[in-house]
Amino acid sequence: MKKILVIGALGQIGSELAAAFNERYGKENIIVADVADDKNKLFPGNIFEKIDVTDSDSIEAAIKRHGIDTIVNLAAILSATGEKNPALAWKINIDGLLNVIHSGIKYKLDRIMVPSSIAVFGPQSVLYNTPQDTVLVPNTMYGVTKVVGEMLGDYYFKKTGLDFRGIRYPGVISNKTMPGGGTTDYAVEIFYEAVKNKKYTCFLSAESCLPMIYMPDCIRATIMLLEADRSKLRHCGNYNVGAMSFTPEILADEIKKHIPEFTIDYRPDFRREIARYWPASVDDSAARAEWGWQPEWDLPHTVADMLGTIGSRNL
Ligand code: NAD
Ligand code: SER
């Protein structure tokens, strides 16, 4: 793992993960890439490649140009956008993923990492402490692409030895780059609205309980799995990782401890139906046993940190 290509580096996770890679591995070893331009100059010190995952030539050209041996592919269409445009979700999440996998095999890459999601679960899955190895019949196109993505990773690992790794991220809470088109986005938006307007209208219902993770834990988990000894891993791209679980109502109560005048009301839309069949919590014992996962951020500390960081900005 000497030269890492991060595709989808300008998104919610990529913008912070690639920055953490810079710190850990040196920015001369991190090539950042996205289909979008880096208009906000997020990575002034890195080589930036314009890559569309659906165009395999653009991936292969970057691998050859920079001697890439590791790809972290974060390019994806998320759940809410995917329901509006299922064909596009399939194209980017599956056709794009296959391009990354085939390039990985062709150029004998050391490893590739592609996130999965709690969206792999569906109405037939257990709601609480959802096991890692269980029935996966999601009812969103995003979830379908994540299940297929996990299966492709597993298949090519067994057939070709391609070292494919991935975490089923819970909803990710962060304060650097806004989330893009997901069902868990409310758990980020609420902080900005709390600081700016002291009120928030939530698109999920009060009791929609979902697993969530704060960005520092998300980054730490990703690096832990990326660096883990392959011989200790019994899974490929489907690790459950838990950190905290809460409903919009519980989150709002926690925010009120810092902003007593904060109010929340509810106008559930189609995203409520997506969230309905996602787990409330996950069993992450495989991640704990195989690569030492242990969350550090709980809800009270996350809320205090989010409000402190966002509150210190001139919104
Ligand atoms: P995001 O939407 O914020 O970022 C995705 C990035 O990919 C964007 O910068 C976008 O410009 C880029 N992109 C889109 N199409 C592309 C293409 N054709 N070629 C190259 N780049 C393209 O997403 P994110 O939240 O950072 O998610 C990253 C990964 O983590 C995804 O696989 C997602 O499914 C997964 N995930 C995210 C969450 C979450 O809460 N953020 C939760 C579970 C799983
Ligand atoms: N946060 C993502 C979404 O809501 C879950 O994968 O789509």
Coordinates of C-alpha atoms and ligand atoms in Angstrom, one line a residue:
M1 CA 0.0 0.0 0.0
K2 CA 2.3 2.7 -1.3
K3 CA 0.3 4.9 -3.7
I4 CA -3.4 5.3 -3.0
L5 CA -6.0 6.6 -5.5
V6 CA -9.1 7.9 -3.7
I7 CA -12.0 8.1 -6.2
G8 CA -15.0 10.3 -5.1
A9 CA -12.6 12.3 -2.9
L10 CA -14.7 15.5 -3.0
G11 CA -17.7 13.9 -1.2
Q12 CA -18.8 13.8 2.4
I13 CA -16.5 10.9 3.4
G14 CA -13.8 11.4 0.7
S15 CA -13.0 15.0 1.7
E16 CA -12.1 13.9 5.2
L17 CA -10.7 10.4 4.5
A18 CA -8.2 11.7 1.9
A19 CA -7.1 14.4 4.3
A20 CA -6.5 11.8 7.0
F21 CA -4.5 9.7 4.4
N22 CA -2.4 12.8 3.7
E23 CA -1.5 13.0 7.4
R24 CA -0.8 9.3 7.7
Y25 CA 0.9 8.3 4.4
G26 CA 2.1 11.7 3.0
K27 CA 0.3 13.7 0.4
E28 CA 2.8 12.7 -2.3
N29 CA 1.4 9.2 -2.0
I30 CA -2.3 10.2 -2.2
I31 CA -3.9 10.9 -5.6
V32 CA -7.3 12.4 -5.2
A33 CA -9.9 12.0 -7.9
D34 CA -13.5 12.8 -8.6
V35 CA -15.9 13.4 -11.6
A36 CA -16.4 16.9 -10.2
D37 CA -13.8 19.7 -10.2
D38 CA -12.1 20.6 -6.9
K39 CA -13.7 24.1 -7.0
N40 CA -13.3 24.6 -3.3
K41 CA -9.6 23.7 -3.5
L42 CA -10.0 21.0 -0.8
F43 CA -6.7 19.4 -1.8
P44 CA -4.3 22.1 -2.9
G45 CA -1.2 19.9 -2.2
N46 CA -2.3 16.7 -3.9
I47 CA -2.3 15.6 -7.5
F48 CA -5.9 15.7 -8.6
E49 CA -7.2 13.4 -11.4
K50 CA -10.6 13.9 -13.1
I51 CA -12.0 10.4 -13.1
D52 CA -15.4 9.1 -14.0
V53 CA -15.7 5.5 -12.5
T54 CA -18.0 4.6 -15.4
D55 CA -15.0 5.3 -17.8
S56 CA -12.5 2.5 -17.2
D57 CA -9.9 4.3 -19.4
S58 CA -9.7 7.2 -16.9
I59 CA -9.1 4.8 -14.0
E60 CA -6.4 2.8 -15.9
A61 CA -4.7 5.9 -17.1
A62 CA -4.4 7.2 -13.5
I63 CA -3.1 3.8 -12.2
K64 CA -0.4 3.7 -14.9
R65 CA 0.5 7.4 -14.5
H66 CA 1.0 7.3 -10.8
G67 CA 2.0 3.7 -10.1
I68 CA -1.2 3.2 -8.0
D69 CA -1.3 0.0 -5.9
T70 CA -4.4 0.7 -3.8
I71 CA -7.8 2.2 -4.7
V72 CA -10.4 3.5 -2.3
N73 CA -13.6 4.0 -4.4
L74 CA -16.1 6.3 -2.8
A75 CA -18.0 7.3 -6.0
A76 CA -21.6 6.4 -5.5
I77 CA -25.2 7.5 -5.8
L78 CA -26.8 7.4 -2.3
S79 CA -30.2 6.1 -1.2
A80 CA -32.6 9.0 -1.7
T81 CA -31.1 10.1 -5.1
G82 CA -31.0 6.4 -6.1
E83 CA -34.7 6.0 -5.6
K84 CA -35.2 9.0 -7.9
N85 CA -32.9 7.6 -10.5
P86 CA -32.3 3.9 -10.1
A87 CA -30.7 3.4 -13.5
L88 CA -28.0 6.0 -12.6
A89 CA -27.5 4.3 -9.2
W90 CA -26.8 1.0 -10.9
K91 CA -24.5 2.6 -13.5
I92 CA -22.3 4.3 -11.0
N93 CA -22.5 1.9 -8.1
I94 CA -22.2 -1.3 -10.1
D95 CA -20.8 -0.6 -13.6
G96 CA -18.4 1.9 -12.0
L97 CA -17.5 -0.7 -9.3
L98 CA -16.8 -3.4 -11.9
N99 CA -14.4 -1.0 -13.7
V100 CA -12.5 -0.5 -10.4
I101 CA -12.5 -4.3 -9.7
H102 CA -11.3 -5.2 -13.3
S103 CA -8.6 -2.5 -13.1
G104 CA -7.6 -3.9 -9.8
I105 CA -7.2 -7.4 -11.3
K106 CA -5.5 -6.2 -14.5
Y107 CA -2.9 -4.1 -12.7
K108 CA -2.5 -6.6 -9.8
L109 CA -3.3 -3.9 -7.2
D110 CA -2.4 -4.6 -3.6
R111 CA -5.9 -4.0 -2.4
I112 CA -9.1 -2.0 -3.1
M113 CA -11.7 -0.7 -0.6
V114 CA -15.3 0.1 -1.4
P115 CA -17.8 1.0 1.3
S116 CA -21.1 -0.8 1.7
S117 CA -24.0 0.4 3.8
I118 CA -26.7 -0.5 6.3
A119 CA -28.9 -0.2 3.3
V120 CA -28.1 -3.8 2.4
F121 CA -30.7 -4.8 5.0
G122 CA -34.5 -4.9 4.3
P123 CA -37.8 -5.9 5.6
Q124 CA -36.8 -9.5 6.2
S125 CA -33.7 -8.6 8.3
V126 CA -33.8 -8.4 12.1
L127 CA -34.2 -4.8 13.2
Y128 CA -32.1 -4.7 16.4
N129 CA -28.5 -5.9 16.7
T130 CA -28.7 -7.0 13.0
P131 CA -26.2 -9.8 12.3
Q132 CA -23.6 -9.4 9.7
D133 CA -24.3 -12.7 8.0
T134 CA -28.1 -12.7 7.4
V135 CA -30.8 -12.4 4.8
L136 CA -30.1 -9.4 2.5
V137 CA -33.2 -8.4 0.5
P138 CA -33.2 -4.5 0.4
N139 CA -36.1 -2.5 -0.9
T140 CA -34.1 0.4 -2.5
M141 CA -32.0 0.4 -5.6
Y142 CA -29.1 1.8 -3.5
G143 CA -29.4 -1.3 -1.2
V144 CA -29.5 -3.6 -4.2
T145 CA -26.3 -2.1 -5.6
K146 CA -24.6 -2.4 -2.2
V147 CA -25.6 -6.1 -1.8
V148 CA -24.4 -6.8 -5.3
G149 CA -21.2 -4.8 -4.6
E150 CA -20.4 -7.0 -1.6
M151 CA -21.1 -10.1 -3.6
L152 CA -18.8 -9.0 -6.4
G153 CA -16.0 -8.2 -4.0
D154 CA -16.4 -11.7 -2.4
Y155 CA -16.6 -13.4 -5.8
Y156 CA -13.5 -11.8 -7.2
F157 CA -11.5 -12.3 -4.0
K158 CA -12.3 -16.0 -4.2
K159 CA -11.7 -16.3 -8.0
T160 CA -8.7 -14.0 -8.4
G161 CA -7.3 -13.2 -5.0
L162 CA -8.1 -9.5 -5.4
D163 CA -8.0 -8.1 -1.9
F164 CA -11.4 -6.4 -1.6
R165 CA -12.4 -4.7 1.7
G166 CA -15.4 -2.7 2.8
I167 CA -17.4 -1.6 5.8
R168 CA -21.2 -1.3 5.9
Y169 CA -21.1 2.3 7.1
P170 CA -23.9 3.5 9.3
G171 CA -25.2 7.1 8.7
V172 CA -22.1 9.3 8.8
I173 CA -22.3 12.6 10.9
S174 CA -19.7 15.2 9.9
N175 CA -19.2 19.0 9.6
K176 CA -16.8 19.5 6.7
T177 CA -18.6 18.5 3.5
M178 CA -22.4 18.2 3.4
P179 CA -23.8 14.8 2.7
G180 CA -25.1 14.0 -0.7
G181 CA -28.6 12.6 -1.3
G182 CA -28.9 10.1 1.6
T183 CA -31.6 9.1 4.1
T184 CA -29.4 9.7 7.1
D185 CA -28.6 13.3 6.0
Y186 CA -31.1 14.7 8.5
A187 CA -28.5 13.9 11.3
V188 CA -26.2 16.5 9.7
E189 CA -28.6 19.1 8.5
I190 CA -30.2 19.3 12.0
F191 CA -27.0 20.7 13.5
Y192 CA -26.7 23.6 10.9
E193 CA -30.4 24.5 11.4
A194 CA -30.1 24.3 15.2
V195 CA -27.1 26.7 15.1
K196 CA -28.6 29.0 12.4
N197 CA -32.4 29.0 13.1
K198 CA -32.9 27.1 16.4
K199 CA -35.5 24.9 14.7
Y200 CA -35.6 22.0 12.2
T201 CA -38.2 20.2 10.2
C202 CA -37.2 16.5 9.9
F203 CA -38.0 14.4 6.9
L204 CA -38.0 11.2 9.0
S205 CA -40.5 10.6 11.8
A206 CA -39.7 11.1 15.5
E207 CA -39.2 7.4 16.2
S208 CA -37.0 6.4 13.2
C209 CA -34.1 4.8 14.9
L210 CA -30.9 4.3 12.9
P211 CA -27.2 3.4 13.5
M212 CA -24.9 6.4 13.1
I213 CA -21.2 7.1 13.3
Y214 CA -19.2 10.3 13.8
M215 CA -16.6 11.1 11.1
P216 CA -13.5 10.6 13.3
D217 CA -14.7 7.1 14.1
C218 CA -15.6 6.5 10.4
I219 CA -12.1 7.5 9.3
R220 CA -10.5 5.4 12.1
A221 CA -12.5 2.3 11.2
T222 CA -11.7 2.7 7.5
I223 CA -7.9 3.0 8.1
M224 CA -8.0 0.1 10.6
L225 CA -9.6 -2.2 8.0
L226 CA -7.5 -0.9 5.2
E227 CA -4.3 -1.7 7.1
A228 CA -5.6 -5.0 8.7
D229 CA -3.7 -8.2 8.1
R230 CA -5.6 -10.1 5.3
S231 CA -4.9 -13.4 7.0
K232 CA -7.0 -12.3 10.0
L233 CA -10.0 -11.3 7.8
R234 CA -12.8 -13.8 7.3
H235 CA -14.9 -11.4 5.3
C236 CA -14.4 -9.0 2.4
G237 CA -16.7 -6.0 1.8
N238 CA -19.4 -6.5 4.4
Y239 CA -18.3 -5.6 7.8
N240 CA -21.0 -4.3 10.2
V241 CA -19.6 -1.4 12.2
G242 CA -21.6 0.1 15.1
A243 CA -21.0 3.3 17.1
M244 CA -24.3 4.8 18.3
S245 CA -28.0 4.5 17.5
F246 CA -30.7 7.2 18.0
T247 CA -34.0 8.6 16.7
P248 CA -34.5 12.2 15.6
E249 CA -36.3 12.8 18.9
I250 CA -33.4 11.6 21.0
L251 CA -31.0 13.7 18.9
A252 CA -33.2 16.8 19.3
D253 CA -33.3 16.2 23.1
E254 CA -29.5 16.1 23.1
I255 CA -29.2 19.3 21.1
K256 CA -31.6 21.0 23.5
K257 CA -29.2 20.4 26.3
H258 CA -26.9 22.9 24.5
I259 CA -29.6 25.1 22.8
P260 CA -32.6 25.1 25.1
E261 CA -34.8 27.1 22.6
F262 CA -34.3 24.5 19.8
T263 CA -37.5 23.0 18.4
I264 CA -38.1 20.1 16.0
D265 CA -41.2 19.2 14.0
Y266 CA -41.7 16.3 11.6
R267 CA -42.8 16.2 8.0
P268 CA -41.9 12.6 6.9
D269 CA -41.4 12.0 3.2
F270 CA -40.4 9.0 1.1
R271 CA -37.1 8.8 3.0
R272 CA -39.1 7.6 6.1
E273 CA -40.1 4.5 4.1
I274 CA -36.4 3.9 3.2
A275 CA -35.4 4.2 6.9
R276 CA -38.2 2.0 8.1
Y277 CA -36.5 -1.2 7.0
W278 CA -32.9 -0.3 7.9
P279 CA -31.5 -1.6 11.2
A280 CA -31.8 0.3 14.4
S281 CA -28.5 -1.2 15.6
V282 CA -26.0 -3.7 14.2
D283 CA -24.0 -6.6 15.5
D284 CA -20.4 -5.6 14.7
S285 CA -18.7 -8.5 16.6
A286 CA -16.8 -9.7 13.4
A287 CA -15.2 -6.2 13.0
R288 CA -14.3 -6.2 16.7
A289 CA -12.8 -9.8 16.6
E290 CA -11.1 -9.7 13.2
W291 CA -9.6 -6.2 13.2
G292 CA -10.1 -4.7 16.6
W293 CA -13.0 -2.3 16.0
Q294 CA -14.0 -0.2 19.0
P295 CA -16.0 3.0 18.7
E296 CA -14.8 6.1 20.6
W297 CA -17.6 8.6 19.9
D298 CA -21.0 8.4 21.6
L299 CA -24.0 10.7 21.1
P300 CA -23.4 13.3 23.8
H301 CA -19.8 13.8 22.8
T302 CA -20.7 13.9 19.0
V303 CA -23.4 16.5 19.6
A304 CA -21.2 18.7 21.8
D305 CA -18.4 18.5 19.1
M306 CA -20.7 19.2 16.2
L307 CA -22.4 22.2 17.8
G308 CA -19.0 23.6 19.0
T309 CA -17.5 23.3 15.5
I310 CA -20.4 24.5 13.5
G311 CA -21.2 27.2 16.1
S312 CA -17.7 28.6 15.8
R313 CA -18.3 29.4 12.1
N314 CA -19.9 32.4 10.6
L315 CA -22.9 30.7 9.1
Ligands
NAD1 P1 -21.0 11.6 -1.5 O1 -22.2 11.6 -2.4 O2 -20.9 12.7 -0.5 O3 -19.7 11.6 -2.4 C1 -19.6 10.9 -3.6 C2 -18.5 11.5 -4.4 O4 -18.4 10.7 -5.6 C3 -18.9 12.9 -4.9 O5 -17.8 13.8 -4.7 C4 -19.2 12.8 -6.4 O6 -18.8 13.9 -7.1 C5 -18.4 11.6 -6.7 N1 -18.9 10.9 -7.9 C6 -20.2 10.7 -8.3 N2 -20.2 10.0 -9.4 C7 -19.0 9.8 -9.8 C8 -18.4 9.2 -10.9 N3 -19.2 8.7 -11.9 N4 -17.1 9.1 -11.0 C9 -16.3 9.6 -10.0 N5 -16.8 10.2 -8.9 C10 -18.1 10.3 -8.8 O7 -21.0 10.2 -0.8 P2 -20.3 9.8 0.6 O8 -21.3 10.0 1.6 O9 -19.0 10.4 0.7 O10 -20.2 8.2 0.4 C11 -19.0 7.6 0.0 C12 -19.3 6.1 0.0 O11 -19.7 5.7 1.4 C13 -20.4 5.6 -0.9 O12 -20.1 4.3 -1.4 C14 -21.6 5.5 0.0 O13 -22.5 4.6 -0.5 C15 -21.0 5.0 1.3 N6 -21.8 5.3 2.5 C16 -21.9 6.6 2.9 C17 -22.7 6.8 4.0 C18 -22.9 8.2 4.6 O14 -23.7 8.4 5.5 N7 -22.3 9.2 4.0 C19 -23.3 5.7 4.7 C20 -23.1 4.5 4.2 C21 -22.3 4.2 3.1
SER2 N1 -26.1 7.4 4.6 C1 -26.5 6.6 3.5 C2 -27.8 7.0 2.9 O1 -28.6 7.5 3.7 C3 -26.5 5.2 4.0 O2 -25.8 4.4 3.2 O3 -28.0 6.7 1.8

